[in-house]
Structure formats: structure tokens, C-alpha cells
Short mmCIF file of C-alpha atoms in Angstrom, two decimals:
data_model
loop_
_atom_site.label_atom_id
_atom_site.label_comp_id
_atom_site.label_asym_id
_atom_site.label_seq_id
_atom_site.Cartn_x
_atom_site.Cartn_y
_atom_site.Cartn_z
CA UNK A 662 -0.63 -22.87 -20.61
CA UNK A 663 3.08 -23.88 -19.01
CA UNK A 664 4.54 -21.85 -16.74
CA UNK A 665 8.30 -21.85 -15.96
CA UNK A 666 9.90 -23.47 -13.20
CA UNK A 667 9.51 -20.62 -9.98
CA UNK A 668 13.21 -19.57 -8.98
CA UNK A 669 14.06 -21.34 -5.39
CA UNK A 670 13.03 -19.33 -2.45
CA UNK A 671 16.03 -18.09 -0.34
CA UNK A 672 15.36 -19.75 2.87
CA UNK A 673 15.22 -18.00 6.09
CA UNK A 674 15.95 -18.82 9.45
CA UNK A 675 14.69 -16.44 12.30
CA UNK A 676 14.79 -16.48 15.79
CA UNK A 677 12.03 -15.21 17.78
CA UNK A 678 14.20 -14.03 21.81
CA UNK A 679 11.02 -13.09 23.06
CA UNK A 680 11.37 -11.76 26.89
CA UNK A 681 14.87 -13.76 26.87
CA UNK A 682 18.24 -12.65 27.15
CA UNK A 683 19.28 -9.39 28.23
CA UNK A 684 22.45 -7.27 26.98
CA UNK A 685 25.00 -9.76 28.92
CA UNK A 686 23.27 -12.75 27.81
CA UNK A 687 22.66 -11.70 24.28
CA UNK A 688 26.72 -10.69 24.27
CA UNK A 689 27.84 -13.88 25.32
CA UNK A 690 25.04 -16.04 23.22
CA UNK A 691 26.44 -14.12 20.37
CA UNK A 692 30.45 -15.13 20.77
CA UNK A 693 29.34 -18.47 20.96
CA UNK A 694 27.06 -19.06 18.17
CA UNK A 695 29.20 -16.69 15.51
CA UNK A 696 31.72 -19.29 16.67
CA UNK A 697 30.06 -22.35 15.77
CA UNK A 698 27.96 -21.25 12.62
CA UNK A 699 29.95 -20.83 9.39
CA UNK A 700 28.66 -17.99 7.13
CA UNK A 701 26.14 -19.28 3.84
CA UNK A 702 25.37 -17.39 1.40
CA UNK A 703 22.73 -19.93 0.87
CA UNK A 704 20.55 -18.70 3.55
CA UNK A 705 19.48 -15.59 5.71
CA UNK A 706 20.22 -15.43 9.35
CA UNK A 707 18.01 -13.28 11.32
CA UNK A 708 17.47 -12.79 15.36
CA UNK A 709 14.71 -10.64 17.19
CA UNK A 710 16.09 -9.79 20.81
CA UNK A 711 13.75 -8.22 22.78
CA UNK A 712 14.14 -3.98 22.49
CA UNK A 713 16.62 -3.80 25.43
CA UNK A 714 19.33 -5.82 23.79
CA UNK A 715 19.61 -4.68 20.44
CA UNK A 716 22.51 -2.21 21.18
CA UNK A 717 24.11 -5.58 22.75
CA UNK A 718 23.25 -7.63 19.68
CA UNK A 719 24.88 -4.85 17.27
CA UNK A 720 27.89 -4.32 18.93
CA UNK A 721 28.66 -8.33 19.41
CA UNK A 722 27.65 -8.88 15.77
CA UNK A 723 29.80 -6.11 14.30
CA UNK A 724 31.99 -8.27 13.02
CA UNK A 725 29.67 -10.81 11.32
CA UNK A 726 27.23 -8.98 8.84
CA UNK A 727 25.79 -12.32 7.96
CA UNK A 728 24.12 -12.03 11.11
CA UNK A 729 20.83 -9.71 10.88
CA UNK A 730 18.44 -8.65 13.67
CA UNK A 731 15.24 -6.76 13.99
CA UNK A 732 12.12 -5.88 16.56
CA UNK A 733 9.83 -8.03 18.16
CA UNK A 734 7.17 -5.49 17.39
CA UNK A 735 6.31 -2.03 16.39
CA UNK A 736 4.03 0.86 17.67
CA UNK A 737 1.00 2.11 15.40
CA UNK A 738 1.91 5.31 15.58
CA UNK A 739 5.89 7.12 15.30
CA UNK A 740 6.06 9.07 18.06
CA UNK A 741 3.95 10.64 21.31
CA UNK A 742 2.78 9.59 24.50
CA UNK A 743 2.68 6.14 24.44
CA UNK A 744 4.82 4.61 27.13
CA UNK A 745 6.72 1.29 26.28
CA UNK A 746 5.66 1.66 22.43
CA UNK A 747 8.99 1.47 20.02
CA UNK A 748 8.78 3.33 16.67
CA UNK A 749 9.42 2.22 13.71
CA UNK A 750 11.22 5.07 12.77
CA UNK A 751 13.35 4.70 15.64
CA UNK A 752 14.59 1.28 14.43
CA UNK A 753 17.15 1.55 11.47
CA UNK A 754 19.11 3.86 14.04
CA UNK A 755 19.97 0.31 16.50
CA UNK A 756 21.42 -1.08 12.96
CA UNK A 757 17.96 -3.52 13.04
CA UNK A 758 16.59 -4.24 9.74
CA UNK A 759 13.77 -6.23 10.27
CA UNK A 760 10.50 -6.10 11.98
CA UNK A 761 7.54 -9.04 13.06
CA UNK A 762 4.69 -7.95 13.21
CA UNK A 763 1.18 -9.92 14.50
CA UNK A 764 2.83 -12.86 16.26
CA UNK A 765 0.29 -14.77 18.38
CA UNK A 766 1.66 -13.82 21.59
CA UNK A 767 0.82 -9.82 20.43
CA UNK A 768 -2.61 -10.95 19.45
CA UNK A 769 -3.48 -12.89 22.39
CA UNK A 770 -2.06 -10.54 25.74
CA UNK A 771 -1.91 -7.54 23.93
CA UNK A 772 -4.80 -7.76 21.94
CA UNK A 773 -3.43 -6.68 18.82
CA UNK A 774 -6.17 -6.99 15.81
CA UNK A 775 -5.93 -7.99 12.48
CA UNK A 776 -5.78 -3.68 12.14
CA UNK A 777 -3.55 -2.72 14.27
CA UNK A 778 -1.32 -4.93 12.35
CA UNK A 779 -1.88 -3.75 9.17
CA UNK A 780 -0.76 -0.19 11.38
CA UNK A 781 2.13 -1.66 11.89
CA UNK A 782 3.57 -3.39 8.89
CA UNK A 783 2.66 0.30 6.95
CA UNK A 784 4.89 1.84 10.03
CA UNK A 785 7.27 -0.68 9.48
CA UNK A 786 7.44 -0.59 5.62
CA UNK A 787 7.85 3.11 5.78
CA UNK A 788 10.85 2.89 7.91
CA UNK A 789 12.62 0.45 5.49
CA UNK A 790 12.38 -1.99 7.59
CA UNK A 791 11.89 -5.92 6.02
CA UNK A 792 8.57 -7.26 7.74
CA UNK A 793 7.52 -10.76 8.74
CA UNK A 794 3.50 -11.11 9.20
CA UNK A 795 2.79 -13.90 11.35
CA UNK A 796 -0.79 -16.02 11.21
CA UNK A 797 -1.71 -18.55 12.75
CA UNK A 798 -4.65 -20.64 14.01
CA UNK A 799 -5.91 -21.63 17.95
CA UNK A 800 -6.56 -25.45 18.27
CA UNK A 801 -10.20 -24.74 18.39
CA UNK A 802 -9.69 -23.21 15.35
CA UNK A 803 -8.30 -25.82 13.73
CA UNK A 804 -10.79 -28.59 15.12
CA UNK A 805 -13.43 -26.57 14.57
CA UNK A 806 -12.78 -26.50 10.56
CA UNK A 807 -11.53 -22.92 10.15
CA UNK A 808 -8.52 -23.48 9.61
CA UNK A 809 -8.65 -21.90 6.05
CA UNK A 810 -10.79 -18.99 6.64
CA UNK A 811 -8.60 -18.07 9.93
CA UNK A 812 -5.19 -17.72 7.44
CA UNK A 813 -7.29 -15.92 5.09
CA UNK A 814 -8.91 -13.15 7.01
CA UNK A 815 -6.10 -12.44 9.04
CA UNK A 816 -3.60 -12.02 5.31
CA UNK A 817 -6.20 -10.12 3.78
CA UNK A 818 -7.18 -7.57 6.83
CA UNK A 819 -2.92 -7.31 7.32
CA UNK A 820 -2.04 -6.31 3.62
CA UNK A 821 -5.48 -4.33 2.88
CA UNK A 822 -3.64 -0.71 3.77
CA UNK A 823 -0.32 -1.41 1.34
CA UNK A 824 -0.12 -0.78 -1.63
CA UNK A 825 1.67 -3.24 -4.69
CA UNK A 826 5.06 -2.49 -4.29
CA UNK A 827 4.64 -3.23 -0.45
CA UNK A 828 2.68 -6.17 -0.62
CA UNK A 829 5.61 -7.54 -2.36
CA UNK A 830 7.99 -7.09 0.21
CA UNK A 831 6.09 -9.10 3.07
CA UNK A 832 7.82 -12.20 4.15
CA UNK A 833 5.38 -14.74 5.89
CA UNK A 834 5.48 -16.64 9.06
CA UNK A 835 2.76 -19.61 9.51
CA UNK A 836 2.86 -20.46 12.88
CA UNK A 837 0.25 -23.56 14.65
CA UNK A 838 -0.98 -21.12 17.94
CA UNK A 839 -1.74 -24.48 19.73
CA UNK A 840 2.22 -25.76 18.91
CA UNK A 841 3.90 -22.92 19.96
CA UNK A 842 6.12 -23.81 23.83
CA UNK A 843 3.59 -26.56 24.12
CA UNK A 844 6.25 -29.53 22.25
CA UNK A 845 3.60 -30.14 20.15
CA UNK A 846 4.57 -29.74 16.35
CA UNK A 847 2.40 -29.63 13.56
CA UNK A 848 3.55 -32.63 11.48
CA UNK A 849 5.77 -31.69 8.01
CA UNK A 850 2.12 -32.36 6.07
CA UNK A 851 0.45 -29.93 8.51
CA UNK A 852 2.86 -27.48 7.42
CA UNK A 853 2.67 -27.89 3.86
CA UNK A 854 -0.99 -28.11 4.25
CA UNK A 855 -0.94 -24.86 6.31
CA UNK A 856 2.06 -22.84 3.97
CA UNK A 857 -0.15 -23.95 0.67
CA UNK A 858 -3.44 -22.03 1.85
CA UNK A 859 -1.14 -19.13 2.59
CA UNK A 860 0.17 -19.31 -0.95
CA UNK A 861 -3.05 -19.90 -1.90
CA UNK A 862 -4.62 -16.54 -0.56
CA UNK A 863 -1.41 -14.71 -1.82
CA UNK A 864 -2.04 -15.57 -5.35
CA UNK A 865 -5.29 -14.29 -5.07
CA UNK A 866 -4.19 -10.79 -3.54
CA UNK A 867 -3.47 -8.05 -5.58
CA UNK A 868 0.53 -7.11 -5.42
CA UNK A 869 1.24 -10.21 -3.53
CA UNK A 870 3.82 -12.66 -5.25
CA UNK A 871 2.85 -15.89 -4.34
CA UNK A 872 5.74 -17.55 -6.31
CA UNK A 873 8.63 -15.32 -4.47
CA UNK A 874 6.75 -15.12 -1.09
CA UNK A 875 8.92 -16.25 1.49
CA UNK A 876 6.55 -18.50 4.03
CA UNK A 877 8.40 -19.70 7.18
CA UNK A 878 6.90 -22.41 9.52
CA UNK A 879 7.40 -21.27 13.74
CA UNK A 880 5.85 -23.91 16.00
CA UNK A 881 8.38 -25.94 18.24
CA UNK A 882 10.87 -26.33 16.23
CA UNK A 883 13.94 -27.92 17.21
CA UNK A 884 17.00 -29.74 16.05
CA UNK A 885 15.33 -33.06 15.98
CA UNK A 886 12.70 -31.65 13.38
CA UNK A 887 14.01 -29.45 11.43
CA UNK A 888 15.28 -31.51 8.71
CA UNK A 889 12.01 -32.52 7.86
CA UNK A 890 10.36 -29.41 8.35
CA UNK A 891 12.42 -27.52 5.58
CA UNK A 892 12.15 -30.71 2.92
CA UNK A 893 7.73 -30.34 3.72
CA UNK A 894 6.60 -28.63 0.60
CA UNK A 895 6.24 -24.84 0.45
CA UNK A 896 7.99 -24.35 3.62
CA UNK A 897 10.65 -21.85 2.71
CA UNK A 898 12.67 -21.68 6.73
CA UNK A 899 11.65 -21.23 9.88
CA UNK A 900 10.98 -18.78 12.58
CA UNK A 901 11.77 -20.47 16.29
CA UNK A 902 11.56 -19.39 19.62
CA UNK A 903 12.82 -21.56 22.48
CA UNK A 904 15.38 -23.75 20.27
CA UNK A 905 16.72 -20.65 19.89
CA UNK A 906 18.08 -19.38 23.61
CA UNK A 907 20.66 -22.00 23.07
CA UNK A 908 23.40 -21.28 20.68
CA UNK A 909 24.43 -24.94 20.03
CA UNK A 910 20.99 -26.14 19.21
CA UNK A 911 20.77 -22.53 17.03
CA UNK A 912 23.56 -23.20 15.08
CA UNK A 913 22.92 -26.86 14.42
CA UNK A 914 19.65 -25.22 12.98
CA UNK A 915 20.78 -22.82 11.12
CA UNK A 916 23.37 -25.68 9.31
CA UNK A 917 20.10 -27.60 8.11
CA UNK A 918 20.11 -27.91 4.38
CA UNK A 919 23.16 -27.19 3.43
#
């Protein structure tokens, strides 16, 4: 049987601050880049400061609404005696509407499971919040031939605790563990290799849409690459972290495919 054509995916761009730029920084990295990237309505713009700058973030991009922001990471639980955490139901207050949740770094010095992620994109969900799950494999992973079952376990053990109407609203993030501040990138068929067993598994998951899922690719992506990057099949925009300290090299990344 024929299926009709999938509508295009909007594509996202996301920047991933990490423990980079503070309230002064993020202020003036703000003026500069909302000078030098025009407004698309072709696209989404989103930027993850770390937790002490979103107040900085929100008052310097009060004037652009094109410009969204969310949390590098939520708590499993809402509230109580758990120094550091951030609850999701704290969020929507800072004006942040999005959340990540399971990026490698979490995993690997924090030792977040595949669990305590699903804890957190149901904490995030229920505050409204608009989640990315990241996955990702190690490069012993990868050599090693598990490539496949890594992505898999790590989607199914995230969404198992949402229900259909949740599961919907999931965006993805694929990102290479062994290309991520190390300058090496996983090549454009990599990442359409990588994005397709995501879709793959997504079809195969009750409530997820693996048509509308939005997949991004995060793995040293710069400038130079990302061109090539967003034409690789299935790759539907990007989630960067160092590229995207610099406001000049953010901007000319956010201007790809226009």
C-alpha cells in the first residue's frame, strides 16, 4: 500500500551552554547574536544556559521571542531535600520552555540511568515543558557492534513510563558519545545511519510518531559541517555545544538552510 509523502520536519537548532557563560556573559552573547541572526519562521531557535543564567537569558531575549531557552536538566522528584536539584515545576516560572534530559555528560559523571531519565522527562512533561531525550553510543560501543541495541534500549527504557499523548511530544537528540569536544564528527552517513535506527525503534513504539519525530544530530558540530549535516538523511537540526559559546559561529549556524 502507498503512503503519502510525510510533511517536512521543522528543523531545530539547539545549543547545549553547558558549565559556560554566566549572567554577564550570557547578556552580552545575547546582544550580539540577536544582532547578527535574522528571525525564520522556517526554523526553531533554542539555547540551554546552565540554571544560573536563565534570568540573564530572559531578560536579554525579551525582545526577541524567536529566541527560546530551557534547562540543562531536571530533578526526579519536584521538591525536598535535594541540594543543587532544579524542579521541573520550578521551570516555566524563568520563562524556559524546554528541557534535555539524558545527555551523555548526565549519564557518564552523574550516573543518570536509562530510569532516572524516564523520571525526568515524566517531571518534565508534567510541567509543560517541551523535552529533548538524548542517546547516544561510547566508541566501544560502536566498535564493538552495538550500536543498534545501545539506541534501542536506552529509547525504549526513556519512554516506557509515558503514556501516548506524551510519547508524541518527545523531540530526539542522537548524539556520537565518542564525537562529542573530541573534533571528531561522525560523518553525514554516520548520522543518517544513526537518526534511521532511531526512527526505526520509534515506529515500533507505541504512541511514538516516527514520521513527525524531530531527531537532531549533537556531536562537534561546527560551521564548517553543518551544511552537510542537515542535507544527511533523517537528520532534522542539530543540538551543539562548543560552536555554540561563540555568537558569530552560532549565528552562521543557525542561517544554514535557508
Amino acid at each position: 500500500m502507498s503512503h503519502p509523502p510525510s510533511q517536512p520536519r521543522t528543523p531545530v537548532f539547539a545549543a547545549n551552554w553547558k558549565m559556560s557563560h554566566g549572567p554577564a556573559e550570557t547578556g552580552a552573547f545575547v546582544e550580539r547574536f540577536a544582532a547578527r541572526h535574522r528571525r525564520r519562521s522556517d526554523a526553531t531557535v533554542v539555547i540551554f544556559p546552565p540554571a544560573i543564567s536563565l534570568a540573564a537569558f530572559a531578560a536579554a531575549a525579551s525582545g526577541r521571542p524567536d529566541l527560546e531557552f530551557g534547562v540543562q536538566d531536571v530533578h526526579t522528584e519536584l521538591e525536598g531535600a535535594h541540594t543543587s536539584g532544579i524542579s521541573a515545576a520550578m521551570v516555566p516560572a524563568t520563562g524556559a520552555t524546554w528541557a534535555l534530559a539524558g545527555h551523555s555528560e548526565r549519564r557518564r559523571e552523574f550516573g543518570d540511568t536509562d530510569a532516572d531519565v524516564g523520571r525526568k522527562l515524566v517531571r518534565i512533561l508534567e510541567a509543560g515543558l517541551r523535552p529533548v531525550l538524548c542517546v547516544g553510543e561510547t566508541l566501544e560501543e560502536r566498535e564493538s557492534g552495538r550500536l543498534s541495541t545501545v539506541l534501542e534500549t536506552q529509547i525504549r527504557e526513556a519512554v516506557r513510563p509515558l503514556d501516548r499523548e506524551d510519547r508524541a511530544r518527545l523531540v530526539y537528540a542522537y548524539e556520537p558519545v565518542w564525537a562529542i569536544g573530541t573534533g571528531r564528527t561522525a560523518s553525514p552517513a554516520d548520522a543518517a545511519e544513526a537518526h534511521a535506527i532511531v526512527r526505526e525503534r520509534l515506529a515500533r513504539t507505541e504512541g511514538c510518531d516516527a514520521e513527525r519525530a524531530a531527531i537532531l544530530y549533537g556531536g562537534s558540530v561546527k560551521p564548517a559541517n553543518i551544511e552537510a549535516l542537515l542535507a544527511a538523511p533523517g537528520v532534522d537540526g542539530v543540538l551543539v555545544g562548543g560552536a555554540s559559546l561563540d555568537p558569530d559561529s552560532w549565528a552562521a549556524i543557525c542561517a544554514a538552510g535557508r
